[in-house]
Tab-separated table of C-alpha atoms in Angstrom:
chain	number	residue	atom	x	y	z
A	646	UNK	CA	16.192	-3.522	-29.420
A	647	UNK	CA	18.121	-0.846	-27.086
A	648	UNK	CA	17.910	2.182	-27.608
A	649	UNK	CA	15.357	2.195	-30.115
A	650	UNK	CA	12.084	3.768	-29.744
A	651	UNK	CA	9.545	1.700	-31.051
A	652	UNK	CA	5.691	2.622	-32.434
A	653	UNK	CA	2.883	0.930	-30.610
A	654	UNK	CA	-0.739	1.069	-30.930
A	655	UNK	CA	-3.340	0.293	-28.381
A	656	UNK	CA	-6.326	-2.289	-29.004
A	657	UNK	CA	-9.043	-1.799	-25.903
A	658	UNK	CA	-10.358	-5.627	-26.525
A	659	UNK	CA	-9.928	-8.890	-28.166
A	660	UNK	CA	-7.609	-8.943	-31.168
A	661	UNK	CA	-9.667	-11.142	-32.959
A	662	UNK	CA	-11.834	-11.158	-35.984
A	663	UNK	CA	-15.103	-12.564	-33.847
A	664	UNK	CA	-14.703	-9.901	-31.943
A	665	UNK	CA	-17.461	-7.615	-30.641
A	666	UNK	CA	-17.991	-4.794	-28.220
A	667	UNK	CA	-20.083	-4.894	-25.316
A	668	UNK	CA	-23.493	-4.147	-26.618
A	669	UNK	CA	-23.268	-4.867	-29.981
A	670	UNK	CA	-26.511	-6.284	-31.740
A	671	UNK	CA	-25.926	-8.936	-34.393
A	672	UNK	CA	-28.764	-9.179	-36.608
A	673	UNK	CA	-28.877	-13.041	-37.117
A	674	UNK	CA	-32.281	-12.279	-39.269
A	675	UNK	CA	-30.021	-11.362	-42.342
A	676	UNK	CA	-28.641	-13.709	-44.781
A	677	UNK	CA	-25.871	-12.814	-47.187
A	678	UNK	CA	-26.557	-14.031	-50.710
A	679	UNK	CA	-24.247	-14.036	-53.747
A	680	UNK	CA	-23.878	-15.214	-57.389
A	681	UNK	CA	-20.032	-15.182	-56.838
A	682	UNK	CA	-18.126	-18.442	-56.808
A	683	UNK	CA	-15.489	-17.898	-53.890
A	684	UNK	CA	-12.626	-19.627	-55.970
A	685	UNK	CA	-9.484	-18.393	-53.687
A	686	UNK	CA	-10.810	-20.645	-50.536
A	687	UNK	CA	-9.640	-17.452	-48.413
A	688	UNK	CA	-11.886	-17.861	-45.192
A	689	UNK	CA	-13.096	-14.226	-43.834
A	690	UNK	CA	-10.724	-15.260	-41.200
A	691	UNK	CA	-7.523	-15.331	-43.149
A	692	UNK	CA	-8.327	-12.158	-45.286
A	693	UNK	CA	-8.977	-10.267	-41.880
A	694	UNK	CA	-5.608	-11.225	-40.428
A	695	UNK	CA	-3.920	-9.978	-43.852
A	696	UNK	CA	-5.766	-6.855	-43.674
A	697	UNK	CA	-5.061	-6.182	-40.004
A	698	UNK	CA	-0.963	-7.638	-40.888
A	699	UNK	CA	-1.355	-5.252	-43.969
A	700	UNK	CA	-2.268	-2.026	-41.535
A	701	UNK	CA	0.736	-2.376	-39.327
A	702	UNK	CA	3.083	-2.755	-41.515
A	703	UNK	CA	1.964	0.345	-43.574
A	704	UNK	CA	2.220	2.222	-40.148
A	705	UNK	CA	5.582	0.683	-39.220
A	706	UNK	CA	4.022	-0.357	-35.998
A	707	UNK	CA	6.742	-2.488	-33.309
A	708	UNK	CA	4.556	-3.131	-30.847
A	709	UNK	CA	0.651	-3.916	-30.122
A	710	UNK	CA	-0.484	-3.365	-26.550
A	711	UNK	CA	-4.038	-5.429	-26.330
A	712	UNK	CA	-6.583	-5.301	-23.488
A	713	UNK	CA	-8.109	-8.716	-24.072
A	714	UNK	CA	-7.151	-11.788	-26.095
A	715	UNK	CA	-4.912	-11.892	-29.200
A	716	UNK	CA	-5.751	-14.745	-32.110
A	717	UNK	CA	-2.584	-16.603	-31.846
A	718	UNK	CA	-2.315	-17.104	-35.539
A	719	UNK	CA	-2.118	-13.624	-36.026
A	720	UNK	CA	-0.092	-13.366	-33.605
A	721	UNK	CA	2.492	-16.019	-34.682
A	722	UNK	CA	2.339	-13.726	-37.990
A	723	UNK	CA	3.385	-10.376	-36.289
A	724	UNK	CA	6.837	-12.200	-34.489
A	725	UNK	CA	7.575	-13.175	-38.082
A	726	UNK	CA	7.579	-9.128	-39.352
A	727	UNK	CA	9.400	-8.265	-35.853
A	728	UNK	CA	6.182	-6.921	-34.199
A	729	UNK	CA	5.425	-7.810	-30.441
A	730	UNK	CA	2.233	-8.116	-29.534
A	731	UNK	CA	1.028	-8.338	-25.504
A	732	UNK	CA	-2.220	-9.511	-24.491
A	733	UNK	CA	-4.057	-8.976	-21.484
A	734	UNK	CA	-2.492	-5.856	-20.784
A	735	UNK	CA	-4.860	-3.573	-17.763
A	736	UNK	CA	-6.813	-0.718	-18.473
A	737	UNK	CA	-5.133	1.684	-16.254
A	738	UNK	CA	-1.584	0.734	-18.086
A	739	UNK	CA	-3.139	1.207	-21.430
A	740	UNK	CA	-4.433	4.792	-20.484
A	741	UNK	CA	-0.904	6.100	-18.907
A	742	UNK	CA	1.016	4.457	-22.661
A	743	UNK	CA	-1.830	6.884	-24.408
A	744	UNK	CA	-0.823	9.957	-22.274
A	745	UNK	CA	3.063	9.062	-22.486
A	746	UNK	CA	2.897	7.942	-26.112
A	747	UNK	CA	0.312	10.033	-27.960
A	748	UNK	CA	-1.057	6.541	-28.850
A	749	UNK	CA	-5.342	6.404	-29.369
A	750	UNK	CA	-6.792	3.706	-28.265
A	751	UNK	CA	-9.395	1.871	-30.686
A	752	UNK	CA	-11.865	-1.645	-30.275
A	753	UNK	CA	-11.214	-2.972	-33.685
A	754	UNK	CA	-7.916	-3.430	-35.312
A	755	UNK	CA	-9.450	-2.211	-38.502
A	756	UNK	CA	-9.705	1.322	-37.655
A	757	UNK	CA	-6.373	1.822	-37.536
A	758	UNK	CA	-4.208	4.508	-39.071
A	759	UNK	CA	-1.532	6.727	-38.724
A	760	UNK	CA	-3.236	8.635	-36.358
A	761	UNK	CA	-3.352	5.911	-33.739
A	762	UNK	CA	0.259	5.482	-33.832
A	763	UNK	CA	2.280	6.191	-30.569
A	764	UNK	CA	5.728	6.838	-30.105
A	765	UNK	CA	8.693	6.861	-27.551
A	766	UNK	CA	8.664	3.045	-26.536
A	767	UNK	CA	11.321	1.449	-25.473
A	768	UNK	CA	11.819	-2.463	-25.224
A	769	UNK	CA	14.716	-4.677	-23.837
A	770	UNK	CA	14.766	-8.197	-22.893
A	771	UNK	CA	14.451	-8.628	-19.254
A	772	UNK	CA	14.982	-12.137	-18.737
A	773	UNK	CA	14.826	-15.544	-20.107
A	774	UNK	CA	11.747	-17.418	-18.468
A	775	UNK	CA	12.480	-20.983	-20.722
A	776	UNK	CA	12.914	-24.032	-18.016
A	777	UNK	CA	13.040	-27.678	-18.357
A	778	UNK	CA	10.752	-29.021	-20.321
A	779	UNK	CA	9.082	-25.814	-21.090
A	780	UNK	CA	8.316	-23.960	-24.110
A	781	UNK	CA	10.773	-21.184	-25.082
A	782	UNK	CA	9.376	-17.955	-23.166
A	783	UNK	CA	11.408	-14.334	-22.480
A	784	UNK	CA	10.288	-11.820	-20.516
A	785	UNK	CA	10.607	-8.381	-21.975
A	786	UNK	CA	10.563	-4.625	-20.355
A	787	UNK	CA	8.213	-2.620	-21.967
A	788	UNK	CA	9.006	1.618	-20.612
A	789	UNK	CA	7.778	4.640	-22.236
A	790	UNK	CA	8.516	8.045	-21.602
A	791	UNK	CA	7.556	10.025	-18.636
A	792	UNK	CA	5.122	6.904	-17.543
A	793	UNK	CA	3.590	6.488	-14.374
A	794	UNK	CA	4.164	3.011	-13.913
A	795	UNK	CA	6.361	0.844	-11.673
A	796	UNK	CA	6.721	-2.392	-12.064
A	797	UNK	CA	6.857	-4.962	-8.588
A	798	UNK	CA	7.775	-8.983	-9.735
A	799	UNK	CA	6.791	-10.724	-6.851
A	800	UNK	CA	8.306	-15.044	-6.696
A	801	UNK	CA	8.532	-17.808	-4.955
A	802	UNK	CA	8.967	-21.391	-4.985
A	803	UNK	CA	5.625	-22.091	-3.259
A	804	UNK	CA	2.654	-20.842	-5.357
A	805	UNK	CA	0.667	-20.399	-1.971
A	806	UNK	CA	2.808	-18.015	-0.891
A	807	UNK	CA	2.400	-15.332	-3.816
A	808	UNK	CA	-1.507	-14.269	-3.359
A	809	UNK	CA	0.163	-13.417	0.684
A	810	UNK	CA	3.380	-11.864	-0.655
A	811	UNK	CA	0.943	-9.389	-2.577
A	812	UNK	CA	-0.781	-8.304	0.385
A	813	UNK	CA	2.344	-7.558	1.961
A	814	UNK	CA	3.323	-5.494	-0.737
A	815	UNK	CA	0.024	-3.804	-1.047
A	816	UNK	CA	0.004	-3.216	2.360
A	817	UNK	CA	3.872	-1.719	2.181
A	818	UNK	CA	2.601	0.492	-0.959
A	819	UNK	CA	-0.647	1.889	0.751
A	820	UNK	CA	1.565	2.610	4.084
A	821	UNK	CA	4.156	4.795	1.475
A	822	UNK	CA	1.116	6.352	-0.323
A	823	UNK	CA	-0.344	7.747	3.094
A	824	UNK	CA	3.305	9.411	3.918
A	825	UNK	CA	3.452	11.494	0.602
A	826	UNK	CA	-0.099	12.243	0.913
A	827	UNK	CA	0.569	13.569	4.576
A	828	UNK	CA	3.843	14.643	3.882
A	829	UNK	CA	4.587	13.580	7.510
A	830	UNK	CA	5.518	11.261	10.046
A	831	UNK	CA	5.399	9.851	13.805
A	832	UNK	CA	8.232	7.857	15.400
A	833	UNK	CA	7.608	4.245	15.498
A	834	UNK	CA	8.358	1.705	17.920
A	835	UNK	CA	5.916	3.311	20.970
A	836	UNK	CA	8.271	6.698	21.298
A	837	UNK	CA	5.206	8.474	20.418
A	838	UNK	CA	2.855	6.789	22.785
A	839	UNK	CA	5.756	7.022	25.316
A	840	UNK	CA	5.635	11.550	24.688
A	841	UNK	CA	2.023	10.908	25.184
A	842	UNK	CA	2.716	9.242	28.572
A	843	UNK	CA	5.639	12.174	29.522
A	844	UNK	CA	3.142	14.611	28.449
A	845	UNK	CA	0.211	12.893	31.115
A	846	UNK	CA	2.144	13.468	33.762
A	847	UNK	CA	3.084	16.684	33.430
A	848	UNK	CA	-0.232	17.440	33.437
A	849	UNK	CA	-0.559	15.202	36.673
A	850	UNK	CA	2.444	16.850	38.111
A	851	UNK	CA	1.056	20.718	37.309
A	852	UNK	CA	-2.053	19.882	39.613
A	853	UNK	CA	-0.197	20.657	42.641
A	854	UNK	CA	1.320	23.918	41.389
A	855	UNK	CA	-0.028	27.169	42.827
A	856	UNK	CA	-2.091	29.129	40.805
A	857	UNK	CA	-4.450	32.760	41.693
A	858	UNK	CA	-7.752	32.019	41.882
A	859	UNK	CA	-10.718	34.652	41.844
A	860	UNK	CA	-10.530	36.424	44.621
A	861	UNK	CA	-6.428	36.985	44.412
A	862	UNK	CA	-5.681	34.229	46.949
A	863	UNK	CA	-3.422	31.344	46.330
A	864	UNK	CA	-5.144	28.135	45.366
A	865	UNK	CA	-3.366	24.502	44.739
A	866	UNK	CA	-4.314	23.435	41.369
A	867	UNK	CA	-5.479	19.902	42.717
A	868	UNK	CA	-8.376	21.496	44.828
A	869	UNK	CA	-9.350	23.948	41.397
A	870	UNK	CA	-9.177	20.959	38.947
A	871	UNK	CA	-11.323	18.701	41.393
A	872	UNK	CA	-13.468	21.374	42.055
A	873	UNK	CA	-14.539	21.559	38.452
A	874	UNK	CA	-13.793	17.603	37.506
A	875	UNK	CA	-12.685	16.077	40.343
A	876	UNK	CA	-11.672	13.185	38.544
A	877	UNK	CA	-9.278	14.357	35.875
A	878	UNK	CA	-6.159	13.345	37.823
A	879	UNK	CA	-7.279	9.594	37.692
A	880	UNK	CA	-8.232	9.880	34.015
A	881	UNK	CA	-4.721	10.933	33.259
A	882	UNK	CA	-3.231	8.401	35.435
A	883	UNK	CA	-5.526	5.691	34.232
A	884	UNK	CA	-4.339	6.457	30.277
A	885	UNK	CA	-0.825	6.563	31.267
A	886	UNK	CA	-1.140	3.442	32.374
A	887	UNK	CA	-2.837	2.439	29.226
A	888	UNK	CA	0.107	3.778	27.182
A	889	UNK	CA	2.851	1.772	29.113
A	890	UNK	CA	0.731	-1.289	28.915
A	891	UNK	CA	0.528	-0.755	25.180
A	892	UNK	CA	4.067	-0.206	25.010
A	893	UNK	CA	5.336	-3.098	27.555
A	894	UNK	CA	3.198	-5.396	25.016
A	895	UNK	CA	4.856	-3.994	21.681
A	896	UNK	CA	8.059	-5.000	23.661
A	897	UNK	CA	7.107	-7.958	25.208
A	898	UNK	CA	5.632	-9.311	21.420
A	899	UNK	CA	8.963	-8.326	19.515
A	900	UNK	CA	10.828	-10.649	21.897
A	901	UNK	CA	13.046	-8.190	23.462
A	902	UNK	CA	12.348	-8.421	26.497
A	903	UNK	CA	9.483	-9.558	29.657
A	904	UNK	CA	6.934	-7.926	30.824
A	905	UNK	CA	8.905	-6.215	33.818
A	906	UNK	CA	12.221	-5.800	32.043
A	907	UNK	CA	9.457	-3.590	29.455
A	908	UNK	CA	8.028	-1.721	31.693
A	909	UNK	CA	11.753	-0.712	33.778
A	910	UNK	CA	12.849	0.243	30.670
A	911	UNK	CA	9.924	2.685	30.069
A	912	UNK	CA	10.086	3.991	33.322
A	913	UNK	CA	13.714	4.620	33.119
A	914	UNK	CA	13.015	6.547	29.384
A	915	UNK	CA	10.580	8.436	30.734
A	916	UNK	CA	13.050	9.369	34.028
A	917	UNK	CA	15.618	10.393	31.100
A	918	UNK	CA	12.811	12.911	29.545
A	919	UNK	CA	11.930	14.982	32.620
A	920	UNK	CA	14.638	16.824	32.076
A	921	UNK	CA	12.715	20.040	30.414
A	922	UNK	CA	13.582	19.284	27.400
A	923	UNK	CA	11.108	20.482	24.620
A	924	UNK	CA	9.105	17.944	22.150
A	925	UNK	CA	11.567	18.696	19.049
A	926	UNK	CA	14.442	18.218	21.344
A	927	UNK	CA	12.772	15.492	22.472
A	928	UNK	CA	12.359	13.516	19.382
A	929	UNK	CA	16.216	14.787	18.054
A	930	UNK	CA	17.705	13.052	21.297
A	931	UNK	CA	15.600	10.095	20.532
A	932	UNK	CA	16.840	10.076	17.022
A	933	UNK	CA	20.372	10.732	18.217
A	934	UNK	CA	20.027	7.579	20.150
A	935	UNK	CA	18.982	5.408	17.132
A	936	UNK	CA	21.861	6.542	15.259
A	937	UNK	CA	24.409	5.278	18.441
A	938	UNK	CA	22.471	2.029	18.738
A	939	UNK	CA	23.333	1.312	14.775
A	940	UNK	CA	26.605	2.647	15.287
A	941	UNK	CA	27.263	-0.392	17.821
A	942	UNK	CA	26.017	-2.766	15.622
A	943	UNK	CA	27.657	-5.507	13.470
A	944	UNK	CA	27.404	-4.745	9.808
A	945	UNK	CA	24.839	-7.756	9.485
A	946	UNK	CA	22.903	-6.238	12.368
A	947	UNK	CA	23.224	-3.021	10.892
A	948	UNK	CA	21.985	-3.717	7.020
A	949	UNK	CA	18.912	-5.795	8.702
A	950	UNK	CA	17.733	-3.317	11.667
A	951	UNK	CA	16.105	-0.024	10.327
A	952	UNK	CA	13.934	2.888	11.838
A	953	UNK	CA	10.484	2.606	12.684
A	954	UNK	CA	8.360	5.046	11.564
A	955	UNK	CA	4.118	5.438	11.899
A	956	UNK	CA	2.102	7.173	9.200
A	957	UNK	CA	-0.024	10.316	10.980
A	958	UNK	CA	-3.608	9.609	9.218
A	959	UNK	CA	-3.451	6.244	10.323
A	960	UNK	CA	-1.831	6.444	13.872
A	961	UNK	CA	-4.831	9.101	14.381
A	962	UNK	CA	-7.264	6.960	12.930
A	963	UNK	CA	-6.353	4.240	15.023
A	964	UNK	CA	-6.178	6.047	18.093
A	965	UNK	CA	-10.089	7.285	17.609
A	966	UNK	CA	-11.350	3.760	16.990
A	967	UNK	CA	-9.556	3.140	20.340
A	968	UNK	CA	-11.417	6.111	21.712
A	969	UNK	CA	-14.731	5.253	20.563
A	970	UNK	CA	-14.213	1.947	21.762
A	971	UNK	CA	-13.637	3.541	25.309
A	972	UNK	CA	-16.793	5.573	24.950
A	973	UNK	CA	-18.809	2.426	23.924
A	974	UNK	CA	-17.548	0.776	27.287
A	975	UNK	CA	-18.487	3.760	29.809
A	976	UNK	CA	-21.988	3.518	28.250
A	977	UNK	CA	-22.407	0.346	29.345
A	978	UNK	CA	-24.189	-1.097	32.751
A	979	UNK	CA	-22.838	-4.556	33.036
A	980	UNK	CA	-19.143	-5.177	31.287
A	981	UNK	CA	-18.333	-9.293	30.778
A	982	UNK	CA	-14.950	-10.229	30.492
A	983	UNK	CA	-13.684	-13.827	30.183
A	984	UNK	CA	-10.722	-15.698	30.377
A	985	UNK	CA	-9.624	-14.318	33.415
A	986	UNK	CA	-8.725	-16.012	36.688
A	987	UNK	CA	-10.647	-15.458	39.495
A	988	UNK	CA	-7.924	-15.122	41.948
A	989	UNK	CA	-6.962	-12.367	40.214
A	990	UNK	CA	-10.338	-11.040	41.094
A	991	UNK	CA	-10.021	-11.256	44.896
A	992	UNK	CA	-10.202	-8.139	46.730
A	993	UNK	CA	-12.113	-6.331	43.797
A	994	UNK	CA	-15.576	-5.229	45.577
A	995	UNK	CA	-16.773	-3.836	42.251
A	996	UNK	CA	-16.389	-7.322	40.734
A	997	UNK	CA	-19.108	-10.067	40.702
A	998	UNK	CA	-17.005	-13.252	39.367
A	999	UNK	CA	-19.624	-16.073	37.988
């Protein structure tokens, strides 16, 4: 079978003479009558399979690609003349083997003809699936040319395990799909949220520079940002804080390190990034650093540890739920929080603890 290319035609339903498509009307009201002695004893059954065994070979057809069920007599007849026939076979896969193939897709296997045919198809034997005491089974690769289609075989010994294997690997395969579509990416791990916090405090830090205000004199930023939102500096302060909590928790769950050691080793990044450095140099340095880390590492260490990376769309998208969350809060009168212990709550006058 390698390096052959094979013919295959496309069925889009059951390969079987009861067969019928959606919406078909049988007239049960008419009755077939005949002065004809049927002395062969061929059922309708048997002379459909040898018409439908007759049509492939006359097309020199290798392979039959069916969307629904197969009769498995007629399919026990098509291994004997060396054609494969697959059953069950998707929708989607049977449109991208009729763009890669030429192949036309029909309901009934009688409307076949050398028209249908596809070519290009190439078939090897993948593996042999036959266990102990299990009927003889091999598992075949089926690839045509220029096709979309990649195949994922996802095992394991525990047959719970599979249906949450495939969300992983749906999950992996959306996250990919989102970076080709953006064509972008953000720096995993927190460094993003930790330029976010370097880029807060800059603009805390710029409050108290000097700037010329109307009338020519010289005015401290603090007293022109207050004047206009006196309350700005806090908001930046307050979702700094928010960032290094977020971070100190991505640490603190990975089981790096505690809570302090997290947020030292924040505060000592972001002491490392104040040295007016710009964002790409920024984000090379941080890179640069990566590639030292995995430099010290044991080969083990090295083959198991990889980059982090966030995809844009969804890093944005999560950050405005977060947002509107924040909005939802501020229009609120009375916020309940539980689980918390109220010595924890001593000293807070805005604070009523039931």
């Amino acid at each position: 079978m390698r390096e052959q290319k094979w013919q295959v035609v496309l069925i889009n339903g059951d390969l079987s003479e009861k067969y019928r498509h959606l919406g078909f009307n049988n007239k049960n009201d008419i009755s077939h009558v005949t002065d004809k002695l049927d002395l062969k004893g061929v059922s309708k059954e048997d002379d459909w399979e040898d018409n439908v065994l007759t049509t492939l070979l006359k097309n020199n057809v290798n392979l039959v690609l069916v969307n629904g069920e197969a009769s498995e007599r007629l399919t026990q007849h098509c291994m004997r003349h060396r054609i494969l026939v697959v059953e069950r076979v998707k929708s989607a896969i049977l449109k991208d083997f009729a763009e890669t193939t030429g192949a036309v897709p029909v309901t009934y296997a009688t409307q076949l003809s050398k028209h249908c045919v596809g070519t290009g198809v190439e078939i090897s034997i993948w593996r042999d699936c036959s266990g102990n005491r299990r009927r003889a089974s091999m598992a075949v690769n089926i690839v045509a040319d220029r096709t979309a289609l990649v195949t994922v075989v996802l095992t394991s010994s525990v047959h719970s395990k599979l249906q949450t294997l495939e969300d992983r690997f749906w999950g992996c395969a959306y996250r990919l799909h989102h970076t080709l579509k953006d064509r972008k990416l953000l720096p995993g791990a927190g460094k993003t949220e930790l330029l976010c916090i370097h880029h807060l405090q800059k603009h805390i830090e710029e409050n108290g520079v000097q700037t010329r205000g109307k009338d020519g004199a010289s005015v401290p930023q603090a007293k022109q940002g207050r004047a206009g939102n006196p309350h700005r500096a806090d908001v930046f302060q307050l979702m700094a804080d928010g960032w290094m909590d977020y971070i100190s928790t991505l640490l603190l769950n990975s089981g790096t390190c505690s809570k302090v050691d997290a947020w030292t080793t924040i505060n000592q990044q972001l002491k490392d990034l104040n040295g007016g450095l710009s964002v790409d140099a920024i984000f090379s340095r941080m890179l640069l650093r990566d590639d030292t880390e995995d430099d010290m590492m044991s080969p083990d260490m090295k083959h198991s540890a990889g980059k982090v990376y966030d995809n844009m769309t969804v890093k944005l998208e999560a950050w405005r739920k977060a947002l509107d969350l924040v909005f939802l809060v501020l229009l609120t009168d009375t916020e309940i929080i539980t689980g918390i212990d109220p010595k924890q709550m001593e000293g807070q006058l805005n604070v009523m603890v039931l």
